[in-house]
Tab-separated table of C-alpha atoms and ligand atoms in Angstrom:
chain	number	residue	atom	x	y	z
E	1	UNK	CA	-21.769	49.862	-5.103
E	2	UNK	CA	-21.082	47.470	-2.188
E	3	UNK	CA	-17.374	46.844	-1.494
E	4	UNK	CA	-16.184	43.576	-3.027
E	5	UNK	CA	-15.578	40.700	-0.627
E	6	UNK	CA	-13.000	37.929	-0.748
E	7	UNK	CA	-13.040	34.557	0.995
E	8	UNK	CA	-16.646	33.640	0.115
E	9	UNK	CA	-17.555	30.220	-1.280
E	10	UNK	CA	-20.053	29.131	-3.943
E	11	UNK	CA	-21.185	26.489	-1.451
E	12	UNK	CA	-22.963	29.264	0.507
E	13	UNK	CA	-25.043	30.154	-2.554
E	14	UNK	CA	-26.025	26.669	-3.671
E	15	UNK	CA	-29.060	24.720	-2.460
E	16	UNK	CA	-26.792	21.692	-3.036
E	17	UNK	CA	-24.097	22.915	-0.644
E	18	UNK	CA	-21.464	22.279	-3.346
E	19	UNK	CA	-18.852	24.622	-4.830
E	20	UNK	CA	-15.432	26.151	-4.306
E	21	UNK	CA	-14.000	29.592	-3.501
E	22	UNK	CA	-15.096	32.799	-5.218
E	23	UNK	CA	-12.373	35.258	-6.216
E	24	UNK	CA	-14.580	38.331	-5.691
E	25	UNK	CA	-18.133	38.648	-4.377
E	26	UNK	CA	-20.683	41.451	-4.220
E	27	UNK	CA	-24.429	42.071	-4.024
E	28	UNK	CA	-26.686	44.168	-6.262
E	29	UNK	CA	-29.770	45.607	-4.578
E	30	UNK	CA	-30.920	47.863	-7.419
E	31	UNK	CA	-30.622	48.516	-11.130
E	32	UNK	CA	-28.228	51.384	-10.386
E	33	UNK	CA	-25.936	49.071	-8.403
E	34	UNK	CA	-25.977	46.485	-11.193
E	35	UNK	CA	-25.118	49.215	-13.717
E	36	UNK	CA	-22.138	50.312	-11.610
E	37	UNK	CA	-20.943	46.722	-11.203
E	38	UNK	CA	-21.196	46.097	-14.973
E	39	UNK	CA	-19.231	49.272	-15.643
E	40	UNK	CA	-16.473	47.950	-13.373
E	41	UNK	CA	-16.557	44.525	-15.072
E	42	UNK	CA	-16.184	46.197	-18.477
E	43	UNK	CA	-13.202	48.208	-17.320
E	44	UNK	CA	-11.505	45.214	-15.637
E	45	UNK	CA	-12.490	42.628	-18.306
E	46	UNK	CA	-13.202	40.058	-15.581
E	47	UNK	CA	-15.619	37.097	-15.867
E	48	UNK	CA	-18.849	37.453	-13.888
E	49	UNK	CA	-21.657	35.277	-12.637
E	50	UNK	CA	-25.152	36.246	-11.476
E	51	UNK	CA	-26.266	34.252	-8.456
E	52	UNK	CA	-29.961	33.645	-7.828
E	53	UNK	CA	-30.790	31.069	-5.164
E	54	UNK	CA	-28.346	28.611	-6.734
E	55	UNK	CA	-31.118	26.033	-6.982
E	56	UNK	CA	-30.229	24.922	-10.490
E	57	UNK	CA	-26.447	25.263	-10.451
E	58	UNK	CA	-23.757	22.690	-9.943
E	59	UNK	CA	-20.793	24.844	-8.976
E	60	UNK	CA	-17.238	23.685	-9.681
E	61	UNK	CA	-15.177	22.438	-6.731
E	62	UNK	CA	-12.342	24.713	-7.933
E	63	UNK	CA	-14.597	27.743	-7.529
E	64	UNK	CA	-15.057	30.794	-9.732
E	65	UNK	CA	-12.177	32.994	-10.874
E	66	UNK	CA	-14.231	36.133	-11.352
E	67	UNK	CA	-16.864	38.357	-9.740
E	68	UNK	CA	-19.996	36.629	-8.416
E	69	UNK	CA	-22.958	38.996	-8.005
E	70	UNK	CA	-25.742	37.998	-5.627
E	71	UNK	CA	-28.991	39.386	-7.004
E	72	UNK	CA	-30.964	41.144	-4.275
E	73	UNK	CA	-33.231	43.323	-6.419
E	74	UNK	CA	-36.353	42.262	-4.603
E	75	UNK	CA	-39.181	44.780	-4.901
E	76	UNK	CA	-42.739	43.598	-5.579
E	77	UNK	CA	-45.458	46.052	-6.705
E	78	UNK	CA	-49.028	44.942	-7.350
E	79	UNK	CA	-51.464	46.834	-9.562
E	80	UNK	CA	-54.724	44.858	-9.800
E	81	UNK	CA	-53.896	41.488	-11.316
E	82	UNK	CA	-50.488	42.643	-12.598
E	83	UNK	CA	-47.295	42.442	-10.606
E	84	UNK	CA	-44.017	44.152	-11.326
E	85	UNK	CA	-41.299	42.294	-9.520
E	86	UNK	CA	-37.551	42.541	-8.995
E	87	UNK	CA	-35.557	39.610	-10.350
E	88	UNK	CA	-34.143	38.819	-6.898
E	89	UNK	CA	-37.625	38.326	-5.392
E	90	UNK	CA	-38.539	34.816	-4.235
E	91	UNK	CA	-40.394	32.991	-7.009
E	92	UNK	CA	-42.070	30.650	-4.525
E	93	UNK	CA	-43.311	33.563	-2.416
E	94	UNK	CA	-44.648	35.245	-5.545
E	95	UNK	CA	-46.609	32.083	-6.371
E	96	UNK	CA	-48.057	31.912	-2.854
E	97	UNK	CA	-48.878	35.628	-2.633
E	98	UNK	CA	-50.568	35.736	-6.032
E	99	UNK	CA	-52.753	32.724	-5.169
E	100	UNK	CA	-53.640	34.264	-1.782
E	101	UNK	CA	-54.780	37.386	-3.634
E	102	UNK	CA	-57.022	35.184	-5.804
E	103	UNK	CA	-54.931	35.318	-8.983
E	104	UNK	CA	-54.075	32.346	-11.151
E	105	UNK	CA	-50.997	31.809	-13.343
E	106	UNK	CA	-48.154	31.291	-10.886
E	107	UNK	CA	-49.508	28.589	-8.558
E	108	UNK	CA	-46.873	26.196	-9.924
E	109	UNK	CA	-44.106	28.464	-8.551
E	110	UNK	CA	-45.019	27.671	-4.986
E	111	UNK	CA	-42.239	25.506	-3.572
E	112	UNK	CA	-39.694	26.180	-6.357
E	113	UNK	CA	-36.719	27.587	-4.396
E	114	UNK	CA	-35.786	30.158	-7.059
E	115	UNK	CA	-35.504	33.874	-7.657
E	116	UNK	CA	-37.788	35.393	-10.273
E	117	UNK	CA	-34.697	36.069	-12.433
E	118	UNK	CA	-33.513	32.468	-12.169
E	119	UNK	CA	-37.005	31.196	-13.019
E	120	UNK	CA	-37.164	33.375	-16.147
E	121	UNK	CA	-33.599	32.451	-17.139
E	122	UNK	CA	-34.450	28.723	-16.864
E	123	UNK	CA	-38.111	29.072	-17.885
E	124	UNK	CA	-38.880	27.029	-14.778
E	125	UNK	CA	-42.041	24.986	-14.916
E	126	UNK	CA	-44.121	22.318	-13.257
E	127	UNK	CA	-47.452	20.550	-13.701
E	128	UNK	CA	-47.844	21.752	-17.287
E	129	UNK	CA	-47.215	25.437	-16.486
E	130	UNK	CA	-44.116	27.467	-17.354
E	131	UNK	CA	-42.735	30.829	-16.232
E	132	UNK	CA	-43.060	32.433	-19.668
E	133	UNK	CA	-46.837	31.919	-19.791
E	134	UNK	CA	-48.021	34.754	-17.489
E	135	UNK	CA	-44.956	36.878	-18.314
E	136	UNK	CA	-45.526	40.186	-20.136
E	137	UNK	CA	-42.240	42.111	-20.014
E	138	UNK	CA	-38.650	41.545	-18.963
E	139	UNK	CA	-36.235	44.345	-18.143
E	140	UNK	CA	-32.738	43.196	-19.111
E	141	UNK	CA	-29.440	45.002	-18.619
E	142	UNK	CA	-26.750	43.997	-21.106
E	143	UNK	CA	-23.134	43.810	-19.967
E	144	UNK	CA	-22.499	46.722	-22.333
E	145	UNK	CA	-24.898	48.816	-20.234
E	146	UNK	CA	-27.961	48.891	-22.505
E	147	UNK	CA	-31.270	48.649	-20.634
E	148	UNK	CA	-33.816	46.726	-22.721
E	149	UNK	CA	-37.578	46.362	-22.121
E	150	UNK	CA	-38.571	43.197	-23.899
E	151	UNK	CA	-42.093	41.997	-24.605
E	152	UNK	CA	-42.720	38.290	-24.138
E	153	UNK	CA	-43.791	38.061	-27.790
E	154	UNK	CA	-40.275	39.100	-28.837
E	155	UNK	CA	-38.634	36.394	-26.750
E	156	UNK	CA	-38.378	32.725	-27.640
E	157	UNK	CA	-38.877	30.389	-24.702
E	158	UNK	CA	-38.776	26.580	-24.750
E	159	UNK	CA	-38.660	23.659	-22.360
E	160	UNK	CA	-36.266	24.951	-19.650
E	161	UNK	CA	-34.919	27.386	-22.223
E	162	UNK	CA	-34.899	31.148	-22.509
E	163	UNK	CA	-33.073	33.558	-24.809
E	164	UNK	CA	-31.220	34.926	-21.753
E	165	UNK	CA	-29.126	31.755	-21.625
E	166	UNK	CA	-27.301	33.047	-24.703
E	167	UNK	CA	-26.912	36.677	-23.612
E	168	UNK	CA	-24.427	38.422	-21.343
E	169	UNK	CA	-26.169	40.573	-18.778
E	170	UNK	CA	-28.747	40.488	-16.000
E	171	UNK	CA	-32.511	40.153	-15.838
E	172	UNK	CA	-33.491	43.099	-13.641
E	173	UNK	CA	-37.259	42.841	-13.287
E	174	UNK	CA	-40.391	41.430	-14.883
E	175	UNK	CA	-44.081	42.111	-15.240
E	176	UNK	CA	-46.532	39.230	-14.889
E	177	UNK	CA	-50.226	39.491	-15.781
E	178	UNK	CA	-52.418	37.031	-13.875
E	179	UNK	CA	-56.091	36.186	-14.052
E	180	UNK	CA	-58.652	36.263	-11.230
E	181	UNK	CA	-59.624	32.788	-10.054
E	182	UNK	CA	-61.523	31.558	-7.026
E	183	UNK	CA	-59.620	28.259	-7.236
E	184	UNK	CA	-56.131	29.793	-7.253
E	185	UNK	CA	-55.349	29.335	-3.548
E	186	UNK	CA	-56.685	25.738	-3.407
E	187	UNK	CA	-54.727	24.891	-6.567
E	188	UNK	CA	-51.514	26.406	-5.169
E	189	UNK	CA	-51.872	24.483	-1.899
E	190	UNK	CA	-52.421	21.255	-3.844
E	191	UNK	CA	-49.289	21.950	-5.932
E	192	UNK	CA	-47.258	22.490	-2.770
E	193	UNK	CA	-48.593	19.386	-1.070
E	194	UNK	CA	-47.766	17.243	-4.110
E	195	UNK	CA	-44.220	18.628	-4.138
E	196	UNK	CA	-43.658	17.942	-0.467
E	197	UNK	CA	-44.900	14.377	-0.874
E	198	UNK	CA	-42.989	13.480	-4.030
E	199	UNK	CA	-39.707	15.439	-3.858
E	200	UNK	CA	-36.860	15.250	-1.324
E	201	UNK	CA	-37.418	18.713	0.167
E	202	UNK	CA	-35.539	18.047	3.387
E	203	UNK	CA	-32.361	17.136	1.496
E	204	UNK	CA	-29.889	19.404	-0.274
E	205	UNK	CA	-30.422	19.194	-4.039
E	206	UNK	CA	-30.700	21.239	-7.214
E	207	UNK	CA	-34.031	19.836	-8.337
E	208	UNK	CA	-34.383	17.551	-11.339
E	209	UNK	CA	-31.012	16.722	-12.858
E	210	UNK	CA	-32.158	15.543	-16.302
E	211	UNK	CA	-34.615	16.884	-18.856
E	212	UNK	CA	-37.550	14.597	-19.597
E	213	UNK	CA	-36.831	12.956	-22.994
E	214	UNK	CA	-40.485	13.575	-24.010
E	215	UNK	CA	-43.399	15.210	-22.150
E	216	UNK	CA	-44.894	11.741	-21.583
E	217	UNK	CA	-41.636	10.108	-20.487
E	218	UNK	CA	-40.208	11.429	-17.211
E	219	UNK	CA	-36.456	10.962	-16.806
E	220	UNK	CA	-37.113	9.879	-13.205
E	221	UNK	CA	-39.166	6.906	-14.419
E	222	UNK	CA	-36.326	5.677	-16.665
E	223	UNK	CA	-33.778	6.034	-13.854
E	224	UNK	CA	-36.088	4.195	-11.466
E	225	UNK	CA	-36.651	1.407	-14.033
E	226	UNK	CA	-32.875	0.910	-14.136
E	227	UNK	CA	-32.909	0.261	-10.384
E	228	UNK	CA	-30.785	3.320	-9.616
E	229	UNK	CA	-32.707	4.829	-6.685
E	230	UNK	CA	-30.270	5.043	-3.769
E	231	UNK	CA	-27.148	4.656	-5.992
E	232	UNK	CA	-24.292	6.683	-4.573
E	233	UNK	CA	-20.872	7.978	-5.589
E	234	UNK	CA	-18.975	9.733	-2.810
E	235	UNK	CA	-21.447	12.101	-1.158
E	236	UNK	CA	-23.797	12.264	-4.166
E	237	UNK	CA	-26.811	9.970	-4.035
E	238	UNK	CA	-29.889	9.331	-6.194
E	239	UNK	CA	-32.882	10.160	-4.008
E	240	UNK	CA	-34.982	7.157	-3.024
E	241	UNK	CA	-38.072	9.392	-3.141
E	242	UNK	CA	-37.607	10.826	-6.663
E	243	UNK	CA	-35.100	9.227	-9.023
E	244	UNK	CA	-34.450	12.442	-11.012
E	245	UNK	CA	-33.051	14.161	-7.891
E	246	UNK	CA	-29.460	13.795	-6.747
E	247	UNK	CA	-29.030	14.720	-3.099
E	248	UNK	CA	-25.988	15.754	-1.130
E	249	UNK	CA	-25.823	12.884	1.337
E	250	UNK	CA	-22.684	14.130	3.055
E	251	UNK	CA	-19.809	16.162	1.778
E	252	UNK	CA	-20.617	15.751	-1.904
E	253	UNK	CA	-18.249	17.372	-4.385
E	254	UNK	CA	-19.110	18.539	-7.892
E	255	UNK	CA	-16.950	15.670	-9.160
E	256	UNK	CA	-19.053	13.121	-7.223
E	257	UNK	CA	-22.184	14.593	-8.804
E	258	UNK	CA	-20.728	14.638	-12.331
E	259	UNK	CA	-19.516	11.040	-11.967
E	260	UNK	CA	-22.978	9.975	-10.779
E	261	UNK	CA	-24.611	11.832	-13.693
E	262	UNK	CA	-22.334	10.014	-16.138
E	263	UNK	CA	-23.047	6.650	-14.515
E	264	UNK	CA	-26.815	7.266	-14.762
E	265	UNK	CA	-26.517	8.337	-18.409
E	266	UNK	CA	-24.569	5.191	-19.286
E	267	UNK	CA	-26.904	2.823	-17.435
E	268	UNK	CA	-30.086	4.396	-18.814
E	269	UNK	CA	-28.698	4.429	-22.374
E	270	UNK	CA	-27.592	0.803	-22.083
E	271	UNK	CA	-30.858	-0.477	-20.582
E	272	UNK	CA	-33.484	1.678	-22.299
E	273	UNK	CA	-31.787	3.244	-25.323
E	274	UNK	CA	-32.682	6.779	-24.127
E	275	UNK	CA	-29.986	9.422	-23.763
E	276	UNK	CA	-30.615	11.702	-20.787
E	277	UNK	CA	-29.579	15.362	-21.132
E	278	UNK	CA	-28.819	17.309	-17.946
E	279	UNK	CA	-31.201	20.179	-17.145
E	280	UNK	CA	-28.899	21.762	-14.552
E	281	UNK	CA	-26.274	24.460	-15.236
E	282	UNK	CA	-22.712	23.389	-14.612
E	283	UNK	CA	-20.825	26.550	-13.685
E	284	UNK	CA	-17.123	26.227	-14.330
E	285	UNK	CA	-13.947	27.546	-12.885
E	286	UNK	CA	-13.220	30.479	-15.202
L	301	FAD	C1	-36.185	21.251	-4.319
L	301	FAD	C2	-36.146	21.834	-5.713
L	301	FAD	C3	-37.274	21.805	-6.520
L	301	FAD	C4	-37.241	22.338	-7.810
L	301	FAD	N1	-38.357	22.261	-8.581
L	301	FAD	C5	-38.327	22.773	-9.830
L	301	FAD	C6	-39.500	22.717	-10.670
L	301	FAD	O1	-40.558	22.255	-10.270
L	301	FAD	N2	-39.423	23.219	-11.923
L	301	FAD	C7	-38.264	23.776	-12.400
L	301	FAD	O2	-38.248	24.227	-13.552
L	301	FAD	N3	-37.146	23.841	-11.646
L	301	FAD	C8	-37.145	23.356	-10.374
L	301	FAD	N4	-36.016	23.411	-9.608
L	301	FAD	C9	-34.768	23.979	-10.177
L	301	FAD	C10	-34.572	25.488	-9.929
L	301	FAD	O3	-35.287	25.915	-8.773
L	301	FAD	C11	-35.000	26.332	-11.128
L	301	FAD	O4	-34.260	26.021	-12.285
L	301	FAD	C12	-34.876	27.832	-10.866
L	301	FAD	O5	-35.423	28.514	-11.969
L	301	FAD	C13	-33.459	28.342	-10.613
L	301	FAD	O6	-33.562	29.667	-10.052
L	301	FAD	P1	-32.404	30.297	-9.176
L	301	FAD	O7	-32.794	31.666	-8.792
L	301	FAD	O8	-32.032	29.396	-8.063
L	301	FAD	O9	-31.246	30.360	-10.249
L	301	FAD	P2	-29.724	29.935	-10.064
L	301	FAD	O10	-29.640	28.456	-9.879
L	301	FAD	O11	-29.085	30.803	-9.058
L	301	FAD	O12	-29.178	30.307	-11.511
L	301	FAD	C14	-29.510	29.540	-12.655
L	301	FAD	C15	-28.890	30.233	-13.879
L	301	FAD	O13	-29.584	31.475	-14.070
L	301	FAD	C16	-28.668	32.561	-14.084
L	301	FAD	N5	-29.359	33.692	-13.477
L	301	FAD	C17	-30.017	33.708	-12.286
L	301	FAD	N6	-30.587	34.907	-12.071
L	301	FAD	C18	-30.276	35.678	-13.148
L	301	FAD	C19	-30.578	37.041	-13.518
L	301	FAD	N7	-31.280	37.841	-12.726
L	301	FAD	N8	-30.096	37.501	-14.692
L	301	FAD	C20	-29.361	36.696	-15.507
L	301	FAD	N9	-29.043	35.423	-15.204
L	301	FAD	C21	-29.500	34.910	-14.050
L	301	FAD	C22	-27.474	32.073	-13.267
L	301	FAD	O14	-26.298	32.789	-13.601
L	301	FAD	C23	-27.423	30.608	-13.680
L	301	FAD	O15	-26.764	30.449	-14.915
L	301	FAD	C24	-36.031	22.909	-8.304
L	301	FAD	C25	-34.901	22.960	-7.471
L	301	FAD	C26	-34.957	22.433	-6.191
L	301	FAD	C27	-33.719	22.513	-5.317
């Protein structure tokens, strides 16, 4: 087990650049290290948090009063069209590599700045595809130390939802089964190009803030219709490129972001009647 560090900040682990101090910090590079860390957590009864790339988390300005574990379990083993991958591996890289090998199923991942574990946890998706689709197995370590191999069929996924959101533990690895396709690479490049043209990639953000109320009704469209592109509170600003993105336009705090979210919810409700639900995870102080 790596020695625990003090003096680190959640800001370092957020694509938003937002978040306060972490009481204790460590990294897990293998299942064995995660098992040791969980054993320590059980004995100390301390809250814990698994950090992926922090690309979907709004971290509290007051920080985290527990142990934050950066997931660095990042192996990647191919066997034909199947890939067994550590949960700390880059999801975007996996999408690019699989398409380069001529396999279809994860093209949509290209450009999503996530770990594989974070993508499974959130059931990340884009362009009509979702992480659970090519998934076959997930290896999950419970906080109690039980190592579970779970078949996709036993797991219930939904729109940006996975059963892991209700469980205490860590996704360790996954197996994806892809299908050969001559179009995979061209499709993946098209996905990436669309992203770069329609999303504020050069800015600090945590992706789409709100869930789409229905598959046909993007939250970004409603926000745009309310004239909110460019609206700003403190350092948090609605992107002028994509209205469902909030960007860190300076020294944004979590409070700025939460205030802006509330303002958007109120304006959209008032003008369109739709209630927007956040898609992001707000990670609190405890
Ligand atoms: C520019 C940009 C574009 C994006 N585009 C998309 C998109 O197209 N589609 C989409 O769905 N999302 C998108 N997102 C949001 C985000 O990338 C996804 O939600 C992603 O799945 C989060 O992965 P992560 O590794 O960063 O997880 P984090 O943000 O680090 O963590 C998210 C949650 O998962 C938990 N977690 C992470 N890893 C594990 C693990 N191994 N075991 C247990 N729990 C874990 C964390 O504790 C946290 O609660 C985008 C974000 C950005 C910044």
